[in-house]
PDB file of C-alpha atoms in Angstrom:
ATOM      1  CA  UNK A 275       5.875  10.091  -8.093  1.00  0.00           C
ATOM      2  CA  UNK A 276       3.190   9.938  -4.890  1.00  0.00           C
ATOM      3  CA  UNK A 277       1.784   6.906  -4.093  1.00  0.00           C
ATOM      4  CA  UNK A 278      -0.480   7.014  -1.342  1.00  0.00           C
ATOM      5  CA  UNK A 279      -1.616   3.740   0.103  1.00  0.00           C
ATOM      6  CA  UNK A 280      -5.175   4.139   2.121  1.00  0.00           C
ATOM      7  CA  UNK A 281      -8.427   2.636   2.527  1.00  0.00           C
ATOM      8  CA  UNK A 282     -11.021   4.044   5.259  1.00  0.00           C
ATOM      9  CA  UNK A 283     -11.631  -0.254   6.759  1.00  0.00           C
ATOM     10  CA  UNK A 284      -8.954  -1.041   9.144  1.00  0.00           C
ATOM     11  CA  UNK A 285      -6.798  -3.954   8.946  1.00  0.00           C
ATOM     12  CA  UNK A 286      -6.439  -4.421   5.626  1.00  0.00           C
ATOM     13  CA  UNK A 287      -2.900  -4.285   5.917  1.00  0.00           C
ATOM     14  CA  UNK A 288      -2.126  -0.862   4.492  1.00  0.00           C
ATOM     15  CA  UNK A 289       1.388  -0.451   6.181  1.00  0.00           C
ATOM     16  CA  UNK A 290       2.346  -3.876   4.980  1.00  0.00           C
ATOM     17  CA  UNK A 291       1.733  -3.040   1.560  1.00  0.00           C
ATOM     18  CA  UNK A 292       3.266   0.427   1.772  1.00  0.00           C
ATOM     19  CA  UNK A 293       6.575  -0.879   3.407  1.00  0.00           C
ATOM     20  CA  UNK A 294       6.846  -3.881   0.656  1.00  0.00           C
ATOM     21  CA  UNK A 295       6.581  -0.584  -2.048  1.00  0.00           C
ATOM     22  CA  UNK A 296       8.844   1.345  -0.619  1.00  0.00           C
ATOM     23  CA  UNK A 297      11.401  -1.092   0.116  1.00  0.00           C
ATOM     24  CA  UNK A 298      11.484  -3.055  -3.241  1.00  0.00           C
ATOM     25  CA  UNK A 299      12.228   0.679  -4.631  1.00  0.00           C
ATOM     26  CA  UNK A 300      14.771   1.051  -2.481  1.00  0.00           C
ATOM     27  CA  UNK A 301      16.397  -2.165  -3.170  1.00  0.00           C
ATOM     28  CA  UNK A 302      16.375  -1.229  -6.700  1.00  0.00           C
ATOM     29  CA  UNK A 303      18.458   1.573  -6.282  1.00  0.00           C
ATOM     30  CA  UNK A 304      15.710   4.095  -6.331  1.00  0.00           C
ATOM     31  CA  UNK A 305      15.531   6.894  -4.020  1.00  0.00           C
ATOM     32  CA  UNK A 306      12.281   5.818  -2.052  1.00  0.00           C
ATOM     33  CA  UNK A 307      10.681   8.028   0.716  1.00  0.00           C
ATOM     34  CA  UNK A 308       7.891   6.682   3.191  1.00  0.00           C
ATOM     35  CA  UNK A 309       5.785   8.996   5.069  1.00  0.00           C
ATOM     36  CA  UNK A 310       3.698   7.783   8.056  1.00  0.00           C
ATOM     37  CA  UNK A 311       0.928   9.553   7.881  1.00  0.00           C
ATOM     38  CA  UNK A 312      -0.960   7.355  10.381  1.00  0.00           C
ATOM     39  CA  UNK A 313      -1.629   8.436  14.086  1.00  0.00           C
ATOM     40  CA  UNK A 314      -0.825   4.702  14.523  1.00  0.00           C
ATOM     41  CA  UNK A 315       2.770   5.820  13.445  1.00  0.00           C
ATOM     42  CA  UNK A 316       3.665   1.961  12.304  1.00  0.00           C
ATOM     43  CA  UNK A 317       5.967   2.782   9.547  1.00  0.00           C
ATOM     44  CA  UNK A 318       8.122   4.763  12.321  1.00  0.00           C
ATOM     45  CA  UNK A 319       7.956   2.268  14.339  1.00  0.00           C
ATOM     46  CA  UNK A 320       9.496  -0.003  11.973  1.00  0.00           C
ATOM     47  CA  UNK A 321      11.953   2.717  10.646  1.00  0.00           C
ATOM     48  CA  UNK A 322      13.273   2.677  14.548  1.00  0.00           C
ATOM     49  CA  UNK A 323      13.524  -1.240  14.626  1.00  0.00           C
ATOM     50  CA  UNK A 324      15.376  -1.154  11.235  1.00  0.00           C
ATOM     51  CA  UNK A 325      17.856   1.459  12.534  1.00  0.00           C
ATOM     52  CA  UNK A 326      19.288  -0.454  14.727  1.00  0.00           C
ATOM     53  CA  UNK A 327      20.712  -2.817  12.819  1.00  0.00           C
ATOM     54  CA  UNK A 328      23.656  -2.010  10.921  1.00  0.00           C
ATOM     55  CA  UNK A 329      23.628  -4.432   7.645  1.00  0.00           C
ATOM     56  CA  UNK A 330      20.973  -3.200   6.686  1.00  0.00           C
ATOM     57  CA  UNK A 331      20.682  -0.174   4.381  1.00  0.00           C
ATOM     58  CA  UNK A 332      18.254   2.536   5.420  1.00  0.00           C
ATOM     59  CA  UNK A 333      14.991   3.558   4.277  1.00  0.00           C
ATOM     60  CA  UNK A 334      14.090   6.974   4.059  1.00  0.00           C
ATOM     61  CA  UNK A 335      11.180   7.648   6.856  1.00  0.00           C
ATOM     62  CA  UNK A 336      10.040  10.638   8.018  1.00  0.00           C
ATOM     63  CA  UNK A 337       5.952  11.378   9.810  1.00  0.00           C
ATOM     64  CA  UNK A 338       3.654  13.689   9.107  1.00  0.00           C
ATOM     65  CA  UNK A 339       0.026  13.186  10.147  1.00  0.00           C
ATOM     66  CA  UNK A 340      -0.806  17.361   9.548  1.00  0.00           C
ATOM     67  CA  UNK A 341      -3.741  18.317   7.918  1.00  0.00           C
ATOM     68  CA  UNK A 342      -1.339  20.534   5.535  1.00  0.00           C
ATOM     69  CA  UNK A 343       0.607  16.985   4.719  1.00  0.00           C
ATOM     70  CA  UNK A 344      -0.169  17.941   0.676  1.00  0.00           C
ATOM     71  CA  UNK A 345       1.634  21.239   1.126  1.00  0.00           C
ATOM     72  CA  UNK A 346       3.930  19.708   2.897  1.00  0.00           C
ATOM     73  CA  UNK A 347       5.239  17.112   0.285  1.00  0.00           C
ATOM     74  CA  UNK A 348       5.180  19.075  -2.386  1.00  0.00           C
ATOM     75  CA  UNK A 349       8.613  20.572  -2.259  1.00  0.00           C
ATOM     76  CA  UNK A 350      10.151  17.611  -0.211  1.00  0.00           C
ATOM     77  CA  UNK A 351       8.926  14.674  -3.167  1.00  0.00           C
ATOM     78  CA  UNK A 352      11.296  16.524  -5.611  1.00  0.00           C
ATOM     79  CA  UNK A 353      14.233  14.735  -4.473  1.00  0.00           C
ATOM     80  CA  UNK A 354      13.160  11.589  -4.104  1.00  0.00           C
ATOM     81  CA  UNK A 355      11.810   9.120  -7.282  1.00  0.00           C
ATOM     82  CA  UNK A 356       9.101   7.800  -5.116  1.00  0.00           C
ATOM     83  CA  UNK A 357       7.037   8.734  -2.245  1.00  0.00           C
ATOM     84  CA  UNK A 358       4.963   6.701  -0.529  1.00  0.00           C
ATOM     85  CA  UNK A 359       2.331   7.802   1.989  1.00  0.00           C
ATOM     86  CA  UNK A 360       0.893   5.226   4.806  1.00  0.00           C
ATOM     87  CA  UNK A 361      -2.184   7.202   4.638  1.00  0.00           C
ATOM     88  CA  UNK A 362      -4.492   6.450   8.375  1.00  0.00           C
ATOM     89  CA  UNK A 363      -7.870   4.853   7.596  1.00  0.00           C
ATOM     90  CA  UNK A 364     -10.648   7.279   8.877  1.00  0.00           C
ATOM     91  CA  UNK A 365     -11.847   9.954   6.542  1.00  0.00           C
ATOM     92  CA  UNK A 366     -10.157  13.115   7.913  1.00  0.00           C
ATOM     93  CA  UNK A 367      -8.512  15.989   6.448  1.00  0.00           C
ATOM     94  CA  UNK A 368      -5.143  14.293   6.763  1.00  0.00           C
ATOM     95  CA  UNK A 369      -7.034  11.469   4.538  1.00  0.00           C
ATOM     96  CA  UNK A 370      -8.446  13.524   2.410  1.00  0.00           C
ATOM     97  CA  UNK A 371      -5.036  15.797   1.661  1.00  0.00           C
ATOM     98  CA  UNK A 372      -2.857  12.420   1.280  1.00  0.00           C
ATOM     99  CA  UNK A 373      -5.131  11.919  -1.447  1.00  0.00           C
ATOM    100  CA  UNK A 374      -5.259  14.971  -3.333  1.00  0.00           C
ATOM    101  CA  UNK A 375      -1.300  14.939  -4.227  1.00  0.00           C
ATOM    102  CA  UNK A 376      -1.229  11.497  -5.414  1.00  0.00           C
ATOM    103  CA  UNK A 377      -1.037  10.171  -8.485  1.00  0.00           C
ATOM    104  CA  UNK A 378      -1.043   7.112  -7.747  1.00  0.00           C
ATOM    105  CA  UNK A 379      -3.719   5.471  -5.017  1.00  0.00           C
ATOM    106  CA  UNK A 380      -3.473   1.794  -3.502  1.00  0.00           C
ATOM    107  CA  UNK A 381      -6.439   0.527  -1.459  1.00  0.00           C
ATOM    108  CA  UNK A 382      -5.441  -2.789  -0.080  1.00  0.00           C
ATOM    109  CA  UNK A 383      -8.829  -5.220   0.426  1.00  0.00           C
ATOM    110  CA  UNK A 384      -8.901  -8.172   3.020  1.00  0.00           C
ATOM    111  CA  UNK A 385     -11.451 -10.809   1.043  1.00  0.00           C
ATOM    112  CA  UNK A 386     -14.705 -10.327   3.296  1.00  0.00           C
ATOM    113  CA  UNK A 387     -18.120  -8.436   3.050  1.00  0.00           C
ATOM    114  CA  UNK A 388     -17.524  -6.179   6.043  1.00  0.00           C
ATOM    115  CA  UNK A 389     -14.185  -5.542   4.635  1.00  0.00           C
ATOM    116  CA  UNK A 390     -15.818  -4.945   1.036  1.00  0.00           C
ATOM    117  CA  UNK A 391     -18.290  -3.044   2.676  1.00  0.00           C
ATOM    118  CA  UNK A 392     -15.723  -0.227   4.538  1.00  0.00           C
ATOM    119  CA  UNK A 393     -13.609   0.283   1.162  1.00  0.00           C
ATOM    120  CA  UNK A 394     -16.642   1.224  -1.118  1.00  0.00           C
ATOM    121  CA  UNK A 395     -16.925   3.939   0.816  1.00  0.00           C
ATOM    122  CA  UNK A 396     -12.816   4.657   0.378  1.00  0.00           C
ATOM    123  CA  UNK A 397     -13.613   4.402  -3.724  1.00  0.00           C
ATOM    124  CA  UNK A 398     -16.425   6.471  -2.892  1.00  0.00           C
ATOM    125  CA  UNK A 399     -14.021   9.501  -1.991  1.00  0.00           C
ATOM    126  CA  UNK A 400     -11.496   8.460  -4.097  1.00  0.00           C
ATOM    127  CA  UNK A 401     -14.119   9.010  -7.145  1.00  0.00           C
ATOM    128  CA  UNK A 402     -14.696  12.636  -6.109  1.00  0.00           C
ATOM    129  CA  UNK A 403     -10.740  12.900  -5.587  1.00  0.00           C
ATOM    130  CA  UNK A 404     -10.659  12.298  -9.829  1.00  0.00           C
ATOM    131  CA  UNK A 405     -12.943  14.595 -10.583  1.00  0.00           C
ATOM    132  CA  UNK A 406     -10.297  17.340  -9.634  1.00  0.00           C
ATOM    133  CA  UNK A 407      -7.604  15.387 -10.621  1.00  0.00           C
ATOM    134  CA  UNK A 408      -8.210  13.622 -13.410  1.00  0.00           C
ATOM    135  CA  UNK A 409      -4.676  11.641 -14.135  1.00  0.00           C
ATOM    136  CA  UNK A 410      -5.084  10.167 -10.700  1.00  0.00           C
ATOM    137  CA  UNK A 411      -4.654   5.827 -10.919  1.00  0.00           C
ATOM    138  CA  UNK A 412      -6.553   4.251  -7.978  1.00  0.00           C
ATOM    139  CA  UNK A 413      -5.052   0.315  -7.795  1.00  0.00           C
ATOM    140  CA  UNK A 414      -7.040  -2.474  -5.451  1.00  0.00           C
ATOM    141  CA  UNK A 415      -4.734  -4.692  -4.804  1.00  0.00           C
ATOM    142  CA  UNK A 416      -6.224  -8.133  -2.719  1.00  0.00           C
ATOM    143  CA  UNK A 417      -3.961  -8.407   0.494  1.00  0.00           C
ATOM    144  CA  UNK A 418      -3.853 -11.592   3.609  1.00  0.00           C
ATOM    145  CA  UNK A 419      -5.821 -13.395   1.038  1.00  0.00           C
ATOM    146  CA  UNK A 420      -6.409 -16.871   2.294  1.00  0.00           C
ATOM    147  CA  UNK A 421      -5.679 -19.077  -0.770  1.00  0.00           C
ATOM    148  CA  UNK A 422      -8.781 -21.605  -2.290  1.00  0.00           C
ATOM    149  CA  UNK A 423     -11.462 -20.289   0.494  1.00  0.00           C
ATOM    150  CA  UNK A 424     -15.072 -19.640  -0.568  1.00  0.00           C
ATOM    151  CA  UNK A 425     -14.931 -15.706   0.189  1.00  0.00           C
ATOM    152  CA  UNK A 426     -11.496 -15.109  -2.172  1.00  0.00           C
ATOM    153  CA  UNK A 427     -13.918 -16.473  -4.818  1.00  0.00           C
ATOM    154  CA  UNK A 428     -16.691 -14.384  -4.364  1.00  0.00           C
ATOM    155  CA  UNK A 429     -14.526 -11.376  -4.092  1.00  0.00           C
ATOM    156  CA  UNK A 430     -12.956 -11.837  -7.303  1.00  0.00           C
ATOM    157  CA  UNK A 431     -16.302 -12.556  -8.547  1.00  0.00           C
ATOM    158  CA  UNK A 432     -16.963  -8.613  -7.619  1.00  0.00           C
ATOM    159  CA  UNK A 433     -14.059  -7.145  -9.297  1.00  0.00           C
ATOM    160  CA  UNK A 434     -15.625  -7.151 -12.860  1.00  0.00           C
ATOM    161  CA  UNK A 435     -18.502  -5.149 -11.534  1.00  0.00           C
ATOM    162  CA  UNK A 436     -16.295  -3.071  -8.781  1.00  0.00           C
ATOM    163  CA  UNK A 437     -14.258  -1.432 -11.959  1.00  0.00           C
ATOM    164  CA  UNK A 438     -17.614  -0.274 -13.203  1.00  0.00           C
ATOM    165  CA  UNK A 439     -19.030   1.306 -10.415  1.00  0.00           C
ATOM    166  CA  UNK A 440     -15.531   3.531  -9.799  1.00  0.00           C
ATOM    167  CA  UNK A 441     -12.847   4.677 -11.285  1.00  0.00           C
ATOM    168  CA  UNK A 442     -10.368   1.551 -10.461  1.00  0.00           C
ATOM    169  CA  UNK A 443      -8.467  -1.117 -11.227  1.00  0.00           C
ATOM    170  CA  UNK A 444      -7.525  -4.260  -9.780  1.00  0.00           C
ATOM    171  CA  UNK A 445      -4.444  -5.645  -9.972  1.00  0.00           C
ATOM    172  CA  UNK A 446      -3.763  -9.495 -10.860  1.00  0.00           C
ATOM    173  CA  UNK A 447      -1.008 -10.029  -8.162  1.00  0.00           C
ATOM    174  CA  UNK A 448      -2.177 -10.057  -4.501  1.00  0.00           C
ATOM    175  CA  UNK A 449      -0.360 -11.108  -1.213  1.00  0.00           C
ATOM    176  CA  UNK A 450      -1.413 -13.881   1.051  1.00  0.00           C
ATOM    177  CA  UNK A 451      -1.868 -14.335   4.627  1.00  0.00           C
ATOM    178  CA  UNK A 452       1.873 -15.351   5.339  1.00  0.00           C
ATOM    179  CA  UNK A 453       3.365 -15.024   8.981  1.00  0.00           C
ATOM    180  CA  UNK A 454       6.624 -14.247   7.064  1.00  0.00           C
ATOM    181  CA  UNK A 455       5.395 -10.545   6.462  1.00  0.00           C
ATOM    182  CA  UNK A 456       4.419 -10.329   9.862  1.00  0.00           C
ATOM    183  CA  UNK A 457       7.930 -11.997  11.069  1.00  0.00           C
ATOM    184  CA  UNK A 458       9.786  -9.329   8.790  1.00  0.00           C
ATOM    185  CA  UNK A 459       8.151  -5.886   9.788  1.00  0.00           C
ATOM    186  CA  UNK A 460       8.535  -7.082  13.531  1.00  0.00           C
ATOM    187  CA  UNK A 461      12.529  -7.356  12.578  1.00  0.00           C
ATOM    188  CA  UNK A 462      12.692  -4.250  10.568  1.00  0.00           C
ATOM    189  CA  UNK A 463      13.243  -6.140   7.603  1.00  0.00           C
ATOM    190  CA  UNK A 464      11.543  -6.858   4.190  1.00  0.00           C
ATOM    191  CA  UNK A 465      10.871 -10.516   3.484  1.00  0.00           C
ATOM    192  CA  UNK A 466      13.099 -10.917   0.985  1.00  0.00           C
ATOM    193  CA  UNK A 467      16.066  -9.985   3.871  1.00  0.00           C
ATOM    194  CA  UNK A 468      15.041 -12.287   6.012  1.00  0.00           C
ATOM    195  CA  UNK A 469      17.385 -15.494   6.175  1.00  0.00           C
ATOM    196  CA  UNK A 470      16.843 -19.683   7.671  1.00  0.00           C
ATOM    197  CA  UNK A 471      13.791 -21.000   8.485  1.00  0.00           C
ATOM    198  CA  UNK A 472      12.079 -17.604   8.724  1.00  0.00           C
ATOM    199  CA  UNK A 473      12.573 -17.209   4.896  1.00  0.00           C
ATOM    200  CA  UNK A 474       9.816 -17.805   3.015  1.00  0.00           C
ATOM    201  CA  UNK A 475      10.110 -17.990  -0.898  1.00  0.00           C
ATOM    202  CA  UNK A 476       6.372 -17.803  -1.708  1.00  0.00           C
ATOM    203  CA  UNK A 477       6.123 -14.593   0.250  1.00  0.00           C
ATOM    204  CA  UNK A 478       9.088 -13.105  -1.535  1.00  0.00           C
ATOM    205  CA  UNK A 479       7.365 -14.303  -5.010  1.00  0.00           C
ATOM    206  CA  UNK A 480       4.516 -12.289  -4.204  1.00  0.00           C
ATOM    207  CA  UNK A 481       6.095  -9.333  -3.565  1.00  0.00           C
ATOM    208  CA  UNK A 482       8.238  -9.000  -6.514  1.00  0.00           C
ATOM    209  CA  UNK A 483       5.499 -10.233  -9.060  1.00  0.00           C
ATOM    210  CA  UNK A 484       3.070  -7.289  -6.905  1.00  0.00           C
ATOM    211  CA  UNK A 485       6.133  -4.945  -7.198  1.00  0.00           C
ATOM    212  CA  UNK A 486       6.525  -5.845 -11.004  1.00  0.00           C
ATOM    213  CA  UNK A 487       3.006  -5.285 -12.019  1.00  0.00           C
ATOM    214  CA  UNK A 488       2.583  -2.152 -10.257  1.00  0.00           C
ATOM    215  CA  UNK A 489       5.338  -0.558 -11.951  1.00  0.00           C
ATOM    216  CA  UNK A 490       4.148  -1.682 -15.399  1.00  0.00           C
ATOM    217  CA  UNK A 491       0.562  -0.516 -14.343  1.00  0.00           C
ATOM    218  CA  UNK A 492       1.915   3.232 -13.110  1.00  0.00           C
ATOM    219  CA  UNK A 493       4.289   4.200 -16.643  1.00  0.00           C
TER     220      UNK A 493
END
């Protein structure tokens, strides 16, 4: 299966959620590709930093910000269970191709009206992606959400008439604004391998209940 993870407003955290996919597949024994498709190339950048430490187990990471990325994929994506693409954020024709193989889209959303206001556009293409492909799954999924604050509120408020307007869902689970994920991807790791005082158990709770209703949501 393709999961691409994208949204055209930057800093929503898009390689954060795309590592914390990948990884939990991987750590279940799946055979998990991620393909930084970013010019920012921060998934390879954290492949590199994870490399060089031996307990840990690797991740299959490989880069491809071509315009032919779709082609690409095809053939490779048959030996793996999952792929997932850390699609970059302007609308381009690596943007556009990263979405036409999926079948499964995430567009992580920052709680904030400038932040709302750069996505709509993202389920904007994503709406003429499923008229072509019409099995395609497009997931929102709420990400550095800054627990009890007026704006989460109001965002949530807009999810109701968000799933109306385009062809989306939104999932339940969300991650907060936790240094821990920040901490991890710096070390190459995945929260959940991270050990002391730089282990955080509410980060690694969101995670797995993210991880577990996103595979119930893709069957």
């Amino acid at each position: 299966m393709i999961i691409t993870v994208t949204n055209q407003k930057g800093g929503v955290g898009k390689t954060t959620i795309a590592l914390n996919l990948a990884l939990k597949f991987h750590a279940e024994g799946e055979k998990a590709l991620l393909v930084d498709a970013d010019p920012q190339a921060s998934s390879m950048t954290f492949r590199e930093i994870r490399g060089e430490n031996e307990a840990l187990s690797n991740l299959s990471v490989i880069a491809n910000t071509s315009k032919t990325v779709d082609r690409d994929l095809v053939p490779v994506a048959e030996s793996f269970d999952y792929v997932v693409i850390d699609s970059g954020g302007r609308d381009s024709q690596v943007f556009r191709a990263s979405i036409s193989l999926a079948a499964v889209v995430v567009v992580p959303i920052v709680p904030g009206t400038m932040e709302l206001w750069g996505t709509d556009k993202t389920f904007d293409i994503l709406d003429e992606a499923s008229v072509f492909n019409k099995k395609l799954k497009v997931f929102a999924v709420l990400n550095m959400v800054k627990q009890g604050t007026k704006i989460e509120k109001e965002l949530l408020s807009l999810e109701e008439e968000l799933e109306k307007r385009h062809n989306l869902r939104f999932l339940k689970s969300s991650l907060s604004d936790r240094v821990a994920f920040k901490y991890a991807i710096a070390q190459g790791k995945a929260v959940w391998e991270m050990n002391g005082d730089d282990r955080d158990i509410k980060a690694i709770n969101e995670v797995n209940r993210l991880h577990k209703e996103f595979k119930e949501a893709i069957k």
